[in-house]
């Protein structure tokens, strides 16, 4: 063996050299005359079960077997055949295979057929691994030589002469030394003997010079396997050879690409990945490269699946990557981000329609398809001497993401198939990153849309509070998280303040957060006090955990719920495992109220939540937040609370300014947890806007209530509301006298709306019901509902309050009444 020869023995399928083919030899009528161990491994049949029998036994159905003679005639007319087929495994399985049938010549013009079979799954595996060499070998012409046990050539195909320059008549019947130069004969004979002796498949690579190309040295790779007869003995050795010269060159360039492509797709930015793809190809194997993406990939995050059609049904492309060996990329008339015209008859359009690559080795042989109806492109082709071009589709499964255009201008060599294979390899690597970027953009768009729908928009605090907020998710990629906040306007000018934190991050946490926020709204509408609301919310979290079949610890949440009443200046709050609020009085004094911590929601601990009532002076600042704001890997919660208090102790600053200062305490890097901050500045209702009376619990109370309400409305200048208000207070006070106990309280509150409240010591809450035509009662609440914008009731420590709200403007009230009529 010379120094330029290399041999590898063993199962070729288990090496990195190539995909093993299962070879078998058949006579001119289709009867098996030789069988390899690789064929036995693939199809399950031993040589003794196949040799001497027709190839029809390997076909899956009698109908196909009956056409074997016609198929042989087809192969004889074309000197062979290649394609895919289905063969029957010995155990009954059907195998999808790639077949290559080569016509072999023997002495006296005798004919044999060598059938090379490769399972399609193995070829797909090689393609998935991006093996340019295997792809080239599977497409290249193959030379076949079969030698008997004395190493004499018994069968050969016509292609073999193209590989080593030895004609058929000089090879048949001779050993290696009779047909080849001594330097080559010794090496090939040694490897053939070795394969025959070990019965193991082998690969032999050698260099040769062909008479037809004396200036160039070619690399030939030969795959050796033993042919066995019916008795299992070796009857010969088959050598299948391919010209691997271009494969070797492609491997060298592929090695460079593999080394450099580690940075390809380093971000989720499709534009940057496209530019990286172009930069990798120039000047390695192209002089100019343009990457054009379907416009929804880089330019419209969250765009729907599919393509945006142009007039001729093709997707809209935008230039995303450009590279050239020339400064300024003069070859491209379009800059990155611009729409690229695609004439319907151009090769670009063909690639978009068929999703198959296009190779034009010599461009000036047929320039019309590139230049017809496209004078701009025609001028650039001429000015820059574009003489060879490839177009490779950028596809992931069934999705077309765009195309990559490779052009040679100064390199005089035209593109060859190996260049196309290399370009496909590079594009396939980039396609995965581009698809990831597209999916990320879609997920981010969907997540942001989800978050916008889940978090409150345009938070208002009514007459009770002024509001500002900030939200920073830990998952900055998607922009969603499990934190939430809310400001819910309640009856009587009161307002509920909520901050919560669901365990985890991302979309799952955001969805759970949305469900909890909805639950809090529902419970708040029931006018539950903070401790009772958290108890019901805890039940909700536990039900969610059961619904998702997850342990409660994976569905946990913390929450702080507070209710502020501007008419009394008092705030009642309770927490479930959540950090306490910061309270900053009008003079800048910071306190963190000592609230009972409570257990986090969803942990199934039967411990009651406790509410605490605080006096909150007008102009005080309440800060509700999640632990992501005060807790970091480097600082504990106490340090974070001190830093938060210092940031907020700035009397006179706006809430937006204070929010910005408070968020500045979060480290500059992405937070480890979601961060939420809700700031509210309290307001008090003027005593002149609240009027209250205590009435006796007897039938005269309704008449007194009407009289008192009318006087108060006149004093407030709300005479237009006298009639509906008198009806409302009359019905509510009458119900309290009839069904309640003890004195009756009547309160009118003028804020954004007019609120009428009636309290008594009873505990049963009224409910709206339909009255029959003969019923003497039951219509009062129906009338209240008709005359008010909304009504309801809430429990108090001493009984209950029934309330109803009216619009302050008579026009709004009249419109509502007209609509109901």
Short mmCIF file of N, CA and C in Angstrom, two decimals, residues 351-485:
data_model
loop_
_atom_site.label_atom_id
_atom_site.label_comp_id
_atom_site.label_asym_id
_atom_site.label_seq_id
_atom_site.Cartn_x
_atom_site.Cartn_y
_atom_site.Cartn_z
N UNK A 351 -37.80 28.26 -7.19
CA UNK A 351 -37.38 27.70 -5.90
C UNK A 351 -38.45 27.91 -4.84
N UNK A 352 -39.09 29.07 -4.86
CA UNK A 352 -40.16 29.32 -3.89
C UNK A 352 -41.34 28.40 -4.10
N UNK A 353 -41.63 28.09 -5.36
CA UNK A 353 -42.77 27.23 -5.65
C UNK A 353 -42.46 25.76 -5.37
N UNK A 354 -41.29 25.30 -5.81
CA UNK A 354 -40.97 23.87 -5.71
C UNK A 354 -40.25 23.50 -4.42
N UNK A 355 -39.64 24.52 -3.78
CA UNK A 355 -38.84 24.30 -2.57
C UNK A 355 -37.63 23.40 -2.85
N UNK A 356 -37.15 23.47 -4.08
CA UNK A 356 -35.97 22.70 -4.47
C UNK A 356 -34.85 23.68 -4.84
N UNK A 357 -33.60 23.30 -4.57
CA UNK A 357 -32.49 24.18 -4.91
C UNK A 357 -32.31 24.30 -6.41
N UNK A 358 -31.67 25.39 -6.81
CA UNK A 358 -31.45 25.65 -8.23
C UNK A 358 -29.97 25.95 -8.44
N UNK A 359 -29.36 25.29 -9.43
CA UNK A 359 -27.95 25.48 -9.75
C UNK A 359 -27.83 25.91 -11.21
N UNK A 360 -27.21 27.06 -11.45
CA UNK A 360 -26.93 27.54 -12.80
C UNK A 360 -25.42 27.72 -12.90
N UNK A 361 -24.67 26.65 -13.30
CA UNK A 361 -23.20 26.75 -13.30
C UNK A 361 -22.69 27.89 -14.16
N UNK A 362 -23.29 28.07 -15.36
CA UNK A 362 -22.86 29.14 -16.26
C UNK A 362 -24.06 30.04 -16.51
N UNK A 363 -24.04 31.18 -15.87
CA UNK A 363 -25.22 32.05 -15.90
C UNK A 363 -25.49 32.62 -17.27
N UNK A 364 -24.44 32.98 -18.01
CA UNK A 364 -24.67 33.63 -19.30
C UNK A 364 -25.20 32.66 -20.36
N UNK A 365 -25.31 31.37 -19.99
CA UNK A 365 -25.89 30.42 -20.94
C UNK A 365 -27.39 30.65 -21.09
N UNK A 366 -28.03 31.14 -20.06
CA UNK A 366 -29.47 31.38 -20.12
C UNK A 366 -29.82 32.55 -19.21
N UNK A 367 -29.33 33.76 -19.53
CA UNK A 367 -29.56 34.89 -18.62
C UNK A 367 -30.98 35.41 -18.63
N UNK A 368 -31.74 35.07 -19.65
CA UNK A 368 -33.07 35.65 -19.79
C UNK A 368 -33.97 35.44 -18.60
N UNK A 369 -33.93 34.26 -18.00
CA UNK A 369 -34.82 33.97 -16.89
C UNK A 369 -34.51 34.85 -15.68
N UNK A 370 -33.28 35.34 -15.59
CA UNK A 370 -32.91 36.23 -14.48
C UNK A 370 -33.22 37.68 -14.81
N UNK A 371 -33.17 38.02 -16.07
CA UNK A 371 -33.24 39.43 -16.45
C UNK A 371 -34.56 39.85 -17.08
N UNK A 372 -35.37 38.90 -17.55
CA UNK A 372 -36.66 39.25 -18.15
C UNK A 372 -37.49 40.05 -17.16
N UNK A 373 -38.03 41.17 -17.60
CA UNK A 373 -38.90 42.03 -16.78
C UNK A 373 -38.20 42.51 -15.51
N UNK A 374 -36.88 42.49 -15.49
CA UNK A 374 -36.16 42.92 -14.28
C UNK A 374 -34.87 43.64 -14.70
N UNK A 375 -35.00 44.85 -15.25
CA UNK A 375 -33.81 45.56 -15.74
C UNK A 375 -32.80 45.88 -14.64
N UNK A 376 -33.28 46.07 -13.40
CA UNK A 376 -32.35 46.36 -12.30
C UNK A 376 -31.42 45.20 -12.06
N UNK A 377 -31.98 44.00 -11.99
CA UNK A 377 -31.15 42.81 -11.77
C UNK A 377 -30.25 42.55 -12.99
N UNK A 378 -30.76 42.80 -14.18
CA UNK A 378 -29.96 42.59 -15.39
C UNK A 378 -28.72 43.48 -15.38
N UNK A 379 -28.89 44.74 -14.96
CA UNK A 379 -27.76 45.66 -14.92
C UNK A 379 -26.72 45.20 -13.92
N UNK A 380 -27.15 44.74 -12.75
CA UNK A 380 -26.22 44.30 -11.72
C UNK A 380 -25.46 43.04 -12.16
N UNK A 381 -26.13 42.14 -12.87
CA UNK A 381 -25.46 40.92 -13.36
C UNK A 381 -24.35 41.30 -14.33
N UNK A 382 -24.64 42.25 -15.21
CA UNK A 382 -23.66 42.66 -16.20
C UNK A 382 -22.51 43.44 -15.57
N UNK A 383 -22.82 44.39 -14.70
CA UNK A 383 -21.80 45.25 -14.10
C UNK A 383 -20.82 44.47 -13.23
N UNK A 384 -21.30 43.42 -12.59
CA UNK A 384 -20.47 42.71 -11.61
C UNK A 384 -20.00 41.35 -12.10
N UNK A 385 -20.22 41.05 -13.38
CA UNK A 385 -19.73 39.79 -13.96
C UNK A 385 -20.20 38.57 -13.17
N UNK A 386 -21.49 38.55 -12.86
CA UNK A 386 -22.04 37.38 -12.18
C UNK A 386 -22.16 36.25 -13.20
N UNK A 387 -21.39 35.18 -13.00
CA UNK A 387 -21.34 34.14 -14.03
C UNK A 387 -21.81 32.77 -13.55
N UNK A 388 -22.02 32.60 -12.24
CA UNK A 388 -22.48 31.30 -11.73
C UNK A 388 -23.33 31.57 -10.49
N UNK A 389 -24.45 30.84 -10.34
CA UNK A 389 -25.39 31.17 -9.27
C UNK A 389 -26.05 29.91 -8.74
N UNK A 390 -26.36 29.95 -7.45
CA UNK A 390 -27.14 28.89 -6.80
C UNK A 390 -28.24 29.57 -5.97
N UNK A 391 -29.42 28.95 -5.94
CA UNK A 391 -30.52 29.41 -5.09
C UNK A 391 -30.92 28.24 -4.21
N UNK A 392 -30.87 28.44 -2.90
CA UNK A 392 -31.19 27.37 -1.96
C UNK A 392 -32.39 27.80 -1.10
N UNK A 393 -33.44 27.00 -1.07
CA UNK A 393 -34.59 27.36 -0.22
C UNK A 393 -34.26 27.21 1.25
N UNK A 394 -34.79 28.10 2.05
CA UNK A 394 -34.65 28.02 3.50
C UNK A 394 -35.97 27.47 4.04
N UNK A 395 -35.97 26.18 4.34
CA UNK A 395 -37.21 25.50 4.74
C UNK A 395 -37.01 24.79 6.07
N UNK A 396 -38.06 24.72 6.82
CA UNK A 396 -38.12 23.88 8.01
C UNK A 396 -39.42 23.11 7.93
N UNK A 397 -39.30 21.80 7.73
CA UNK A 397 -40.46 20.94 7.51
C UNK A 397 -41.28 21.49 6.35
N UNK A 398 -42.53 21.85 6.56
CA UNK A 398 -43.36 22.31 5.45
C UNK A 398 -43.38 23.83 5.32
N UNK A 399 -42.62 24.52 6.15
CA UNK A 399 -42.65 25.98 6.14
C UNK A 399 -41.51 26.54 5.28
N UNK A 400 -41.85 27.45 4.38
CA UNK A 400 -40.87 28.16 3.58
C UNK A 400 -40.51 29.46 4.28
N UNK A 401 -39.25 29.59 4.69
CA UNK A 401 -38.81 30.77 5.41
C UNK A 401 -38.15 31.79 4.49
N UNK A 402 -37.68 31.36 3.32
CA UNK A 402 -37.02 32.29 2.42
C UNK A 402 -36.07 31.56 1.49
N UNK A 403 -35.14 32.30 0.90
CA UNK A 403 -34.15 31.73 -0.02
C UNK A 403 -32.80 32.38 0.25
N UNK A 404 -31.74 31.63 -0.08
CA UNK A 404 -30.38 32.16 -0.03
C UNK A 404 -29.80 32.10 -1.44
N UNK A 405 -29.22 33.22 -1.88
CA UNK A 405 -28.66 33.34 -3.22
C UNK A 405 -27.14 33.39 -3.12
N UNK A 406 -26.47 32.47 -3.83
CA UNK A 406 -25.01 32.40 -3.83
C UNK A 406 -24.51 32.69 -5.25
N UNK A 407 -23.55 33.59 -5.37
CA UNK A 407 -23.09 34.04 -6.69
C UNK A 407 -21.56 34.07 -6.72
N UNK A 408 -21.00 33.73 -7.89
CA UNK A 408 -19.57 33.91 -8.12
C UNK A 408 -19.37 35.00 -9.16
N UNK A 409 -18.42 35.89 -8.83
CA UNK A 409 -18.11 36.99 -9.73
C UNK A 409 -16.63 36.96 -10.13
N UNK A 410 -15.73 36.93 -9.16
CA UNK A 410 -14.28 36.94 -9.44
C UNK A 410 -13.69 35.55 -9.51
N UNK A 411 -14.20 34.61 -8.71
CA UNK A 411 -13.74 33.22 -8.81
C UNK A 411 -14.19 32.68 -10.15
N UNK A 412 -13.26 32.30 -11.05
CA UNK A 412 -13.67 31.88 -12.40
C UNK A 412 -14.34 30.52 -12.46
N UNK A 413 -14.15 29.69 -11.42
CA UNK A 413 -14.72 28.34 -11.46
C UNK A 413 -16.23 28.40 -11.27
N UNK A 414 -16.98 27.69 -12.10
CA UNK A 414 -18.44 27.66 -11.90
C UNK A 414 -18.80 26.81 -10.69
N UNK A 415 -19.95 27.09 -10.12
CA UNK A 415 -20.45 26.25 -9.03
C UNK A 415 -20.69 24.83 -9.55
N UNK A 416 -20.38 23.85 -8.70
CA UNK A 416 -20.65 22.46 -9.02
C UNK A 416 -21.61 21.88 -7.98
N UNK A 417 -21.96 20.63 -8.18
CA UNK A 417 -22.93 20.03 -7.28
C UNK A 417 -22.40 19.97 -5.85
N UNK A 418 -21.10 19.80 -5.68
CA UNK A 418 -20.55 19.79 -4.32
C UNK A 418 -20.74 21.14 -3.64
N UNK A 419 -20.64 22.22 -4.42
CA UNK A 419 -20.89 23.54 -3.86
C UNK A 419 -22.34 23.67 -3.42
N UNK A 420 -23.23 23.13 -4.22
CA UNK A 420 -24.65 23.17 -3.86
C UNK A 420 -24.91 22.39 -2.59
N UNK A 421 -24.27 21.22 -2.47
CA UNK A 421 -24.44 20.43 -1.26
C UNK A 421 -23.94 21.19 -0.03
N UNK A 422 -22.80 21.87 -0.20
CA UNK A 422 -22.25 22.63 0.90
C UNK A 422 -23.18 23.79 1.26
N UNK A 423 -23.71 24.46 0.25
CA UNK A 423 -24.65 25.56 0.50
C UNK A 423 -25.90 25.04 1.21
N UNK A 424 -26.40 23.88 0.79
CA UNK A 424 -27.58 23.31 1.44
C UNK A 424 -27.28 22.98 2.90
N UNK A 425 -26.06 22.48 3.14
CA UNK A 425 -25.66 22.16 4.51
C UNK A 425 -25.67 23.41 5.38
N UNK A 426 -25.08 24.49 4.87
CA UNK A 426 -25.02 25.74 5.62
C UNK A 426 -26.42 26.30 5.85
N UNK A 427 -27.24 26.30 4.81
CA UNK A 427 -28.59 26.84 4.92
C UNK A 427 -29.43 26.03 5.89
N UNK A 428 -29.26 24.70 5.87
CA UNK A 428 -30.05 23.86 6.78
C UNK A 428 -29.72 24.16 8.23
N UNK A 429 -28.46 24.47 8.51
CA UNK A 429 -28.09 24.83 9.88
C UNK A 429 -28.71 26.18 10.26
N UNK A 430 -28.64 27.12 9.32
CA UNK A 430 -29.21 28.44 9.61
C UNK A 430 -30.73 28.36 9.72
N UNK A 431 -31.35 27.47 8.94
CA UNK A 431 -32.82 27.39 8.95
C UNK A 431 -33.35 27.05 10.33
N UNK A 432 -32.65 26.17 11.03
CA UNK A 432 -33.10 25.81 12.38
C UNK A 432 -33.08 27.03 13.29
N UNK A 433 -32.03 27.84 13.19
CA UNK A 433 -31.96 29.04 14.01
C UNK A 433 -33.01 30.06 13.60
N UNK A 434 -33.23 30.19 12.28
CA UNK A 434 -34.24 31.13 11.81
C UNK A 434 -35.63 30.70 12.24
N UNK A 435 -35.89 29.40 12.19
CA UNK A 435 -37.19 28.92 12.64
C UNK A 435 -37.36 29.15 14.13
N UNK A 436 -36.28 28.93 14.87
CA UNK A 436 -36.34 29.20 16.31
C UNK A 436 -36.63 30.67 16.57
N UNK A 437 -35.99 31.56 15.79
CA UNK A 437 -36.24 32.99 15.95
C UNK A 437 -37.68 33.33 15.60
N UNK A 438 -38.19 32.68 14.54
CA UNK A 438 -39.59 32.94 14.17
C UNK A 438 -40.54 32.46 15.25
N UNK A 439 -40.30 31.25 15.75
CA UNK A 439 -41.16 30.72 16.80
C UNK A 439 -41.08 31.59 18.05
N UNK A 440 -39.86 32.06 18.35
CA UNK A 440 -39.70 32.91 19.52
C UNK A 440 -40.50 34.21 19.34
N UNK A 441 -40.43 34.78 18.13
CA UNK A 441 -41.18 36.01 17.88
C UNK A 441 -42.67 35.78 18.02
N UNK A 442 -43.14 34.63 17.51
CA UNK A 442 -44.56 34.34 17.62
C UNK A 442 -44.98 34.12 19.07
N UNK A 443 -44.15 33.36 19.79
CA UNK A 443 -44.47 33.11 21.19
C UNK A 443 -44.45 34.40 21.99
N UNK A 444 -43.46 35.24 21.70
CA UNK A 444 -43.38 36.51 22.41
C UNK A 444 -44.60 37.38 22.10
N UNK A 445 -44.98 37.42 20.80
CA UNK A 445 -46.15 38.22 20.44
C UNK A 445 -47.41 37.70 21.11
N UNK A 446 -47.58 36.36 21.10
CA UNK A 446 -48.75 35.78 21.75
C UNK A 446 -48.72 36.00 23.25
N UNK A 447 -47.51 35.86 23.82
CA UNK A 447 -47.39 36.04 25.27
C UNK A 447 -47.69 37.47 25.68
N UNK A 448 -47.16 38.43 24.90
CA UNK A 448 -47.42 39.84 25.23
C UNK A 448 -48.89 40.16 25.08
N UNK A 449 -49.51 39.58 24.05
CA UNK A 449 -50.95 39.79 23.88
C UNK A 449 -51.72 39.20 25.05
N UNK A 450 -51.28 38.01 25.47
CA UNK A 450 -51.90 37.37 26.63
C UNK A 450 -51.72 38.24 27.87
N UNK A 451 -50.48 38.73 28.07
CA UNK A 451 -50.21 39.54 29.26
C UNK A 451 -51.04 40.81 29.24
N UNK A 452 -51.15 41.43 28.06
CA UNK A 452 -51.96 42.64 27.98
C UNK A 452 -53.41 42.37 28.35
N UNK A 453 -53.88 41.18 27.98
CA UNK A 453 -55.26 40.84 28.33
C UNK A 453 -55.44 40.47 29.79
N UNK A 454 -54.36 40.02 30.43
CA UNK A 454 -54.48 39.57 31.81
C UNK A 454 -54.26 40.69 32.82
N UNK A 455 -53.35 41.61 32.51
CA UNK A 455 -53.06 42.70 33.44
C UNK A 455 -54.02 43.85 33.20
N UNK A 456 -54.30 44.64 34.23
CA UNK A 456 -55.23 45.76 34.07
C UNK A 456 -54.66 46.83 33.16
N UNK A 457 -55.52 47.45 32.38
CA UNK A 457 -55.11 48.52 31.49
C UNK A 457 -55.76 49.82 31.97
N UNK A 458 -54.98 50.89 32.04
CA UNK A 458 -55.53 52.18 32.47
C UNK A 458 -56.10 52.11 33.87
N UNK A 459 -55.28 51.66 34.82
CA UNK A 459 -55.76 51.49 36.20
C UNK A 459 -56.21 52.84 36.76
N UNK A 460 -57.39 52.84 37.38
CA UNK A 460 -57.92 54.05 38.01
C UNK A 460 -58.33 53.72 39.44
N UNK A 461 -58.22 54.73 40.29
CA UNK A 461 -58.58 54.54 41.69
C UNK A 461 -59.81 55.31 42.12
N UNK A 462 -60.55 55.89 41.17
CA UNK A 462 -61.74 56.63 41.51
C UNK A 462 -61.41 57.85 42.38
N UNK A 463 -62.31 58.13 43.33
CA UNK A 463 -62.10 59.25 44.24
C UNK A 463 -61.20 58.89 45.40
N UNK A 464 -60.84 57.60 45.50
CA UNK A 464 -60.15 57.13 46.70
C UNK A 464 -58.64 57.28 46.62
N UNK A 465 -58.05 56.94 45.45
CA UNK A 465 -56.59 56.91 45.37
C UNK A 465 -56.11 57.37 44.00
N UNK A 466 -54.88 57.83 43.96
CA UNK A 466 -54.14 58.07 42.73
C UNK A 466 -53.20 56.89 42.54
N UNK A 467 -53.01 56.40 41.30
CA UNK A 467 -52.36 55.12 41.07
C UNK A 467 -51.22 55.25 40.05
N UNK A 468 -50.13 54.48 40.29
CA UNK A 468 -49.06 54.26 39.31
C UNK A 468 -48.53 52.86 39.53
N UNK A 469 -47.97 52.26 38.48
CA UNK A 469 -47.53 50.86 38.61
C UNK A 469 -46.36 50.57 37.68
N UNK A 470 -45.65 49.49 37.98
CA UNK A 470 -44.58 48.98 37.13
C UNK A 470 -44.64 47.45 37.16
N UNK A 471 -44.24 46.86 36.00
CA UNK A 471 -44.22 45.40 35.90
C UNK A 471 -43.00 44.99 35.09
N UNK A 472 -42.14 44.13 35.63
CA UNK A 472 -40.93 43.66 34.95
C UNK A 472 -40.84 42.15 35.12
N UNK A 473 -41.13 41.38 34.06
CA UNK A 473 -41.07 39.92 34.19
C UNK A 473 -39.64 39.41 34.19
N UNK A 474 -39.42 38.31 34.89
CA UNK A 474 -38.10 37.67 34.87
C UNK A 474 -37.83 37.07 33.50
N UNK A 475 -38.87 36.55 32.85
CA UNK A 475 -38.73 35.99 31.51
C UNK A 475 -38.76 37.14 30.52
N UNK A 476 -37.63 37.83 30.39
CA UNK A 476 -37.58 38.99 29.50
C UNK A 476 -37.71 38.59 28.04
N UNK A 477 -37.43 37.31 27.74
CA UNK A 477 -37.57 36.86 26.36
C UNK A 477 -39.01 36.91 25.90
N UNK A 478 -39.92 36.36 26.71
CA UNK A 478 -41.33 36.36 26.36
C UNK A 478 -42.07 37.56 26.92
N UNK A 479 -41.56 38.14 27.99
CA UNK A 479 -42.20 39.32 28.55
C UNK A 479 -43.43 39.01 29.37
N UNK A 480 -43.55 37.81 29.90
CA UNK A 480 -44.70 37.46 30.71
C UNK A 480 -44.23 36.84 32.02
N UNK A 481 -45.11 36.85 32.99
CA UNK A 481 -44.77 36.27 34.28
C UNK A 481 -46.01 35.99 35.09
N UNK A 482 -45.79 35.62 36.34
CA UNK A 482 -46.90 35.22 37.20
C UNK A 482 -47.33 36.28 38.20
N UNK A 483 -46.69 37.45 38.20
CA UNK A 483 -47.11 38.53 39.10
C UNK A 483 -48.36 39.21 38.55
N UNK A 484 -49.17 39.77 39.44
CA UNK A 484 -50.27 40.61 38.98
C UNK A 484 -50.59 41.66 40.03
N UNK A 485 -51.27 42.69 39.61
CA UNK A 485 -51.74 43.74 40.51
C UNK A 485 -53.08 44.21 40.01
#
